[in-house]
XYZ file of C-alpha atoms in Angstrom:
423
model
C -12.351 -21.936 -17.228
C -9.005 -22.948 -16.979
C -6.280 -20.145 -17.156
C -4.465 -19.420 -20.037
C -1.495 -17.828 -19.025
C 0.783 -18.019 -16.073
C -0.876 -14.598 -14.876
C -4.230 -16.010 -14.435
C -2.800 -19.155 -12.795
C -1.274 -17.074 -10.218
C -4.604 -14.872 -9.182
C -6.144 -18.508 -8.506
C -5.699 -20.349 -4.711
C -4.861 -23.525 -6.239
C -1.754 -22.023 -8.008
C 0.696 -23.936 -5.924
C -1.241 -27.185 -6.542
C -0.805 -27.160 -10.477
C 1.207 -27.793 -12.860
C 2.150 -23.982 -13.797
C 5.068 -23.479 -11.001
C 6.738 -26.308 -12.842
C 5.507 -25.226 -16.313
C 7.245 -21.766 -15.258
C 10.292 -23.459 -14.161
C 10.776 -25.402 -17.530
C 10.354 -22.281 -19.303
C 13.182 -20.666 -17.586
C 15.304 -23.710 -17.740
C 15.103 -23.919 -21.490
C 15.525 -20.629 -21.676
C 18.953 -20.688 -19.972
C 19.950 -23.487 -21.922
C 19.084 -22.358 -25.592
C 20.314 -18.656 -24.469
C 23.944 -20.068 -24.094
C 23.322 -22.528 -27.163
C 22.399 -18.701 -28.785
C 25.341 -16.928 -27.044
C 27.484 -19.877 -28.484
C 26.245 -19.633 -31.968
C 26.549 -15.819 -32.032
C 30.290 -15.790 -31.128
C 31.632 -18.303 -33.764
C 29.472 -16.984 -36.244
C 30.597 -13.168 -35.583
C 34.370 -14.363 -35.136
C 34.238 -16.634 -38.462
C 32.779 -13.731 -40.293
C 35.493 -11.259 -39.154
C 38.105 -13.764 -39.794
C 36.966 -14.363 -43.360
C 35.412 -11.183 -44.422
C 37.947 -10.056 -47.513
C 36.600 -13.460 -47.984
C 33.860 -14.214 -50.480
C 32.801 -16.737 -47.921
C 32.483 -14.019 -45.433
C 29.229 -12.471 -47.124
C 27.017 -15.626 -46.276
C 28.401 -16.393 -42.847
C 27.295 -12.628 -42.332
C 24.159 -12.916 -43.708
C 23.422 -15.697 -41.081
C 24.743 -13.793 -38.247
C 22.196 -10.936 -39.257
C 19.439 -13.920 -40.378
C 19.993 -16.001 -36.748
C 16.952 -14.106 -35.250
C 14.673 -15.520 -37.097
C 15.112 -19.445 -35.889
C 15.612 -18.021 -32.362
C 12.142 -16.308 -32.523
C 10.584 -19.758 -34.106
C 12.115 -21.264 -30.977
C 10.576 -18.598 -28.725
C 7.532 -18.568 -29.905
C 7.204 -22.089 -29.554
C 8.537 -22.163 -25.938
C 6.237 -19.275 -25.003
C 3.365 -21.906 -25.181
C 4.894 -23.112 -21.845
C 3.346 -19.998 -19.845
C 1.010 -18.494 -22.493
C -1.338 -20.527 -24.669
C -1.898 -17.542 -26.727
C -0.771 -18.497 -30.124
C 2.116 -15.815 -31.393
C 1.606 -15.413 -35.154
C 4.499 -15.354 -37.149
C 5.111 -11.428 -38.652
C 7.156 -12.632 -41.622
C 5.000 -12.807 -45.355
C 5.395 -15.087 -47.790
C 8.078 -13.900 -50.728
C 6.437 -13.280 -53.801
C 8.604 -15.634 -55.882
C 10.136 -18.859 -54.948
C 14.000 -19.605 -54.586
C 16.647 -18.440 -52.037
C 17.058 -15.025 -53.125
C 13.230 -14.150 -53.132
C 13.268 -15.239 -49.317
C 16.971 -13.604 -48.647
C 15.546 -10.030 -50.285
C 12.111 -10.268 -48.746
C 13.782 -11.273 -44.905
C 16.018 -8.325 -45.058
C 13.691 -6.140 -45.990
C 11.460 -6.771 -43.139
C 11.447 -5.123 -39.832
C 10.253 -8.224 -38.210
C 13.802 -9.997 -39.127
C 15.678 -6.550 -37.381
C 14.003 -6.943 -34.606
C 14.422 -10.472 -33.996
C 18.003 -9.926 -34.643
C 17.953 -7.444 -31.477
C 15.662 -9.863 -29.662
C 18.706 -12.885 -30.413
C 21.276 -10.493 -29.109
C 19.564 -9.412 -26.099
C 18.746 -13.281 -25.247
C 21.921 -14.331 -25.451
C 23.728 -11.092 -23.784
C 21.235 -10.390 -20.897
C 17.967 -12.942 -20.547
C 19.399 -16.000 -20.425
C 21.400 -15.572 -17.499
C 18.625 -14.508 -16.097
C 16.687 -17.517 -16.812
C 19.517 -19.088 -14.889
C 19.693 -16.929 -11.885
C 15.947 -17.482 -11.411
C 15.738 -21.130 -11.645
C 18.734 -21.492 -9.310
C 17.540 -18.973 -6.744
C 14.120 -19.524 -6.608
C 14.047 -23.731 -7.129
C 17.221 -25.252 -6.703
C 18.207 -23.310 -3.388
C 14.834 -24.045 -1.790
C 14.787 -27.672 -2.663
C 18.687 -27.924 -1.545
C 16.787 -26.251 1.711
C 14.202 -29.162 1.769
C 16.640 -31.686 1.086
C 18.610 -31.367 4.488
C 17.342 -33.997 6.489
C 18.425 -36.573 3.443
C 21.887 -34.975 3.488
C 22.008 -35.714 7.545
C 21.101 -39.158 6.662
C 23.676 -39.807 3.737
C 26.371 -37.683 5.193
C 25.910 -37.388 8.465
C 26.121 -33.960 8.589
C 25.097 -30.815 5.881
C 25.376 -27.678 5.017
C 22.714 -25.270 3.599
C 23.410 -23.456 0.994
C 27.181 -24.453 1.752
C 27.008 -21.850 4.211
C 25.180 -23.270 7.616
C 26.475 -26.416 8.936
C 23.981 -28.919 10.210
C 24.548 -31.438 12.601
C 21.521 -32.433 14.506
C 17.828 -33.776 13.667
C 16.131 -31.261 14.991
C 18.325 -28.334 13.221
C 17.633 -30.661 9.925
C 14.183 -31.147 10.450
C 13.811 -27.202 11.004
C 15.565 -25.975 7.906
C 13.399 -28.647 5.795
C 10.160 -26.907 6.943
C 12.403 -22.916 5.890
C 12.939 -24.799 2.982
C 8.857 -26.052 2.123
C 7.841 -22.298 3.216
C 11.074 -21.120 0.252
C 9.797 -23.470 -2.329
C 6.016 -22.059 -1.775
C 7.470 -18.480 -2.364
C 10.166 -19.330 -4.806
C 7.313 -21.281 -7.057
C 5.318 -18.063 -6.934
C 7.781 -16.032 -7.809
C 8.923 -18.242 -10.303
C 5.493 -17.482 -11.825
C 6.188 -13.835 -11.872
C 9.991 -14.075 -13.419
C 8.339 -16.188 -16.217
C 5.426 -14.231 -17.140
C 7.453 -11.606 -16.927
C 10.055 -12.939 -18.934
C 7.200 -14.390 -21.456
C 5.354 -10.295 -21.573
C 8.671 -9.334 -22.715
C 9.241 -11.896 -25.215
C 5.986 -11.495 -27.033
C 6.737 -7.406 -27.445
C 9.703 -7.898 -28.838
C 9.032 -10.293 -31.522
C 5.581 -10.099 -31.875
C 4.412 -6.251 -30.680
C 0.778 -5.109 -30.819
C 0.857 -3.276 -33.850
C 1.702 -6.631 -35.624
C -0.958 -8.399 -34.500
C -3.539 -5.385 -35.111
C -2.097 -4.830 -38.355
C -2.962 -8.963 -39.171
C -6.529 -8.784 -37.551
C -7.056 -5.602 -39.869
C -6.130 -7.689 -42.921
C -8.361 -10.512 -42.005
C -11.224 -8.333 -41.343
C -10.927 -6.756 -44.645
C -10.755 -10.238 -46.485
C -13.493 -11.166 -44.346
C -15.630 -8.628 -45.239
C -15.162 -8.557 -48.761
C -16.158 -12.480 -48.969
C -19.017 -11.455 -47.271
C -19.914 -8.916 -49.773
C -19.203 -11.785 -52.524
C -21.178 -14.458 -50.535
C -24.201 -11.806 -49.635
C -24.136 -11.067 -54.015
C -23.789 -14.739 -54.878
C -26.968 -15.183 -52.613
C -28.805 -12.480 -54.183
C -28.207 -13.577 -57.644
C -29.503 -16.996 -56.534
C -32.489 -15.848 -55.106
C -33.348 -13.497 -58.524
C -32.359 -16.841 -60.630
C -34.892 -18.814 -58.672
C -37.391 -16.418 -58.452
C -37.247 -15.874 -62.146
C -37.001 -19.746 -63.598
C -39.274 -21.077 -60.828
C -42.211 -18.862 -59.144
C -42.504 -16.506 -62.121
C -42.842 -19.326 -64.599
C -45.460 -21.239 -62.720
C -46.928 -17.951 -61.789
C -47.140 -17.538 -65.884
C -48.351 -20.836 -66.436
C -51.087 -20.206 -63.751
C -52.312 -16.828 -65.883
C -52.369 -18.407 -69.500
C -54.649 -21.351 -67.262
C -57.114 -18.639 -65.965
C -57.435 -17.116 -69.303
C -57.918 -20.190 -71.620
C -60.652 -21.239 -68.839
C -62.144 -17.714 -68.322
C -62.246 -17.919 -72.414
C -63.845 -21.004 -72.154
C -66.439 -20.607 -69.358
C -70.239 -18.884 -70.165
C -70.721 -15.925 -69.063
C -72.221 -16.044 -65.769
C -70.800 -15.642 -62.288
C -67.999 -18.479 -62.808
C -67.110 -16.026 -65.551
C -66.778 -13.297 -63.786
C -65.038 -14.836 -60.554
C -62.540 -16.346 -63.310
C -61.690 -12.759 -65.049
C -61.114 -11.287 -61.295
C -58.422 -14.677 -60.920
C -56.670 -13.895 -64.089
C -56.249 -10.184 -63.282
C -54.938 -10.761 -59.867
C -52.319 -13.664 -61.094
C -51.354 -11.010 -63.654
C -50.932 -8.107 -61.140
C -48.877 -10.880 -58.793
C -46.979 -11.776 -61.814
C -46.304 -8.029 -62.641
C -44.884 -7.491 -58.717
C -42.961 -10.550 -58.782
C -41.199 -8.783 -61.937
C -40.463 -6.077 -60.085
C -39.176 -7.879 -57.422
C -36.805 -9.934 -59.202
C -35.873 -6.700 -61.065
C -35.576 -4.746 -57.623
C -33.408 -7.882 -56.189
C -30.552 -8.069 -58.996
C -31.615 -6.840 -62.526
C -30.962 -8.804 -65.781
C -29.464 -6.050 -67.270
C -26.851 -5.273 -64.676
C -25.560 -8.971 -64.706
C -25.625 -9.299 -68.437
C -24.472 -5.844 -69.931
C -23.167 -4.393 -66.762
C -23.473 -0.603 -64.576
C -23.695 1.385 -67.915
C -26.444 -0.219 -69.239
C -28.313 -0.793 -65.806
C -28.072 3.165 -64.907
C -29.660 3.803 -68.407
C -32.545 1.230 -67.912
C -32.516 2.671 -63.998
C -32.996 6.441 -65.849
C -35.351 5.347 -67.998
C -38.037 4.108 -65.676
C -37.268 7.176 -63.433
C -40.483 9.465 -62.509
C -38.393 12.638 -63.204
C -36.181 12.575 -66.787
C -32.372 11.811 -65.906
C -29.778 12.300 -67.994
C -26.998 9.992 -68.010
C -23.120 10.357 -68.711
C -21.099 7.350 -67.497
C -17.440 6.624 -68.940
C -16.191 3.172 -67.320
C -13.546 0.988 -68.698
C -15.502 -1.865 -69.053
C -17.083 -4.111 -66.190
C -16.341 -3.637 -62.534
C -16.375 -5.993 -59.823
C -19.843 -7.743 -59.534
C -20.046 -6.690 -55.538
C -19.169 -2.911 -57.071
C -21.889 -3.008 -59.808
C -24.627 -3.859 -57.637
C -23.529 -1.733 -54.691
C -23.374 1.494 -57.397
C -26.392 0.399 -59.184
C -28.396 0.230 -56.090
C -27.302 3.703 -54.386
C -28.315 5.242 -57.873
C -31.523 3.529 -57.967
C -32.319 4.725 -54.061
C -31.234 8.302 -55.106
C -33.194 8.385 -58.223
C -36.327 7.331 -56.142
C -35.281 9.897 -53.411
C -35.545 12.256 -56.530
C -38.970 11.168 -57.476
C -40.475 11.388 -53.949
C -38.660 14.183 -52.331
C -37.207 16.412 -54.270
C -40.040 18.444 -56.875
C -36.875 18.262 -59.151
C -37.764 18.591 -62.813
C -34.678 16.611 -63.917
C -31.797 15.097 -62.608
C -28.046 13.790 -64.268
C -25.910 10.838 -63.307
C -22.560 11.549 -64.394
C -18.750 9.867 -63.602
C -16.323 7.442 -64.357
C -13.210 5.318 -63.519
C -10.103 7.264 -62.745
C -6.935 6.316 -60.624
C -8.388 3.082 -59.353
C -11.909 4.617 -57.989
C -15.500 4.393 -59.024
C -16.886 8.357 -59.191
C -20.900 8.904 -59.194
C -22.552 12.243 -59.531
C -26.334 12.142 -59.034
C -27.711 15.659 -59.082
C -31.153 16.892 -59.403
C -32.506 20.407 -59.743
C -35.181 20.290 -57.190
C -35.572 21.969 -53.729
C -32.971 20.222 -51.615
C -32.505 20.437 -48.255
C -31.842 16.502 -47.822
C -30.538 15.379 -45.019
C -29.250 11.638 -43.725
C -31.466 9.905 -41.378
C -34.789 11.785 -41.804
C -36.641 8.716 -43.573
C -34.141 9.371 -47.048
C -32.609 6.148 -47.084
C -29.298 8.094 -47.009
C -27.844 6.277 -43.993
C -28.500 2.848 -45.759
C -26.652 3.965 -48.801
C -23.757 5.008 -46.480
C -23.507 1.761 -45.173
C -23.848 -0.218 -48.367
C -20.972 1.947 -49.969
C -18.532 1.775 -46.465
C -18.896 -1.964 -47.012
C -16.525 -1.839 -50.079
C -14.297 0.844 -48.485
C -16.004 3.711 -49.899
C -17.470 7.408 -49.269
C -20.322 8.891 -49.848
C -21.217 12.730 -49.279
C -24.356 14.824 -50.075
C -24.394 18.491 -50.669
C -28.249 19.748 -50.536
C -28.473 23.220 -49.389
C -31.898 24.398 -49.003
C -33.278 25.874 -52.463
C -30.913 23.222 -54.279
C -29.362 21.734 -56.451
C -28.742 18.290 -54.698
C -25.566 16.779 -55.275
C -24.440 13.150 -54.160
C -21.133 12.217 -54.812
C -20.033 8.492 -54.139
C -16.396 7.394 -54.749
C -15.721 2.981 -54.411
C -12.009 2.152 -55.104
C -12.078 -0.889 -57.599
C -10.299 -1.879 -60.537
C -11.636 -2.827 -63.981
C -12.805 -6.835 -63.715
C -10.166 -8.895 -66.022
């Protein structure tokens, strides 16, 4: 596995023979040059803004000084790839409207803009001299020591680091050998300095909370996409079963019925009658399965009608009192419907209730549902009641499910799902 950054490269034995020392040197050299340019630009911009502060042109100059961190941070994100292959996301969000005014308003209100301005000031005032010093001491210094024999051959004498004179060849070769050792040590230190420098820059222009926030947003969006895809696939299966397998079973049932009428009394007629009954039972089961996958009344008429239909089919009498502004999103309607169906099925199987009630509505951007029964109570999640599955289904939509079921009853299941009416 290839190293992704200079720290991983430093931990491997082939670091000195790899390109990472030179990439580290390039990172520090470009940092020194870029920092010097940024310093000159900030000084000139601040000086011009101070001189023209009383003129109208001074405002754009001062705004330019405030926004100088944005291009500097963009350059730093590109330079980081020299020593760190992990991409740095752009923390700025897109303006809500087109035009320069909206762009300036968005950028001046973002914390990332002022954080990047602080990085630019630190870069121009402190970081680039450190880059230049590290590059000179750790690379150019050892290289000049290694070049001592070449200077001896060209000039007849040499001064190591402008301090120690060298006039003999044995001394020159000794200094060159020492220079190679210093060069290897300097290459390692270059990686350390470049890695620390890159870590500081990443902390300043791409803090961890920004990355986590972006990941949370992307996870939320991907979860919504998965829910929508799941509901679309559920509806496709229901449609295929309704239009395909169900129609074939209807045709088979009719054919068996006609054959039964035409067959003379006897063993064949009895077998045709049995087959006709089995086909009818299979058709009834298929219709029930289709209704459970995605009931047509839910797709056509919405949650209120679907809950009323589920209440009519319940083994326990159910009162329905829902107040909805209209259709909700398909994912929310499907989740709410199946929660109600599962809750009513639990009431019929386990509660011993004589009556149940489904009530709720849409208030303050949330769908509220309450399923109540007058049964014996004592319901608990994780005991085969299906409540854990209901909670999981609701939590996918950022909803909450709470249960109150003391021994002796009554049992109250409360569901809250954030949603807006569908447009």
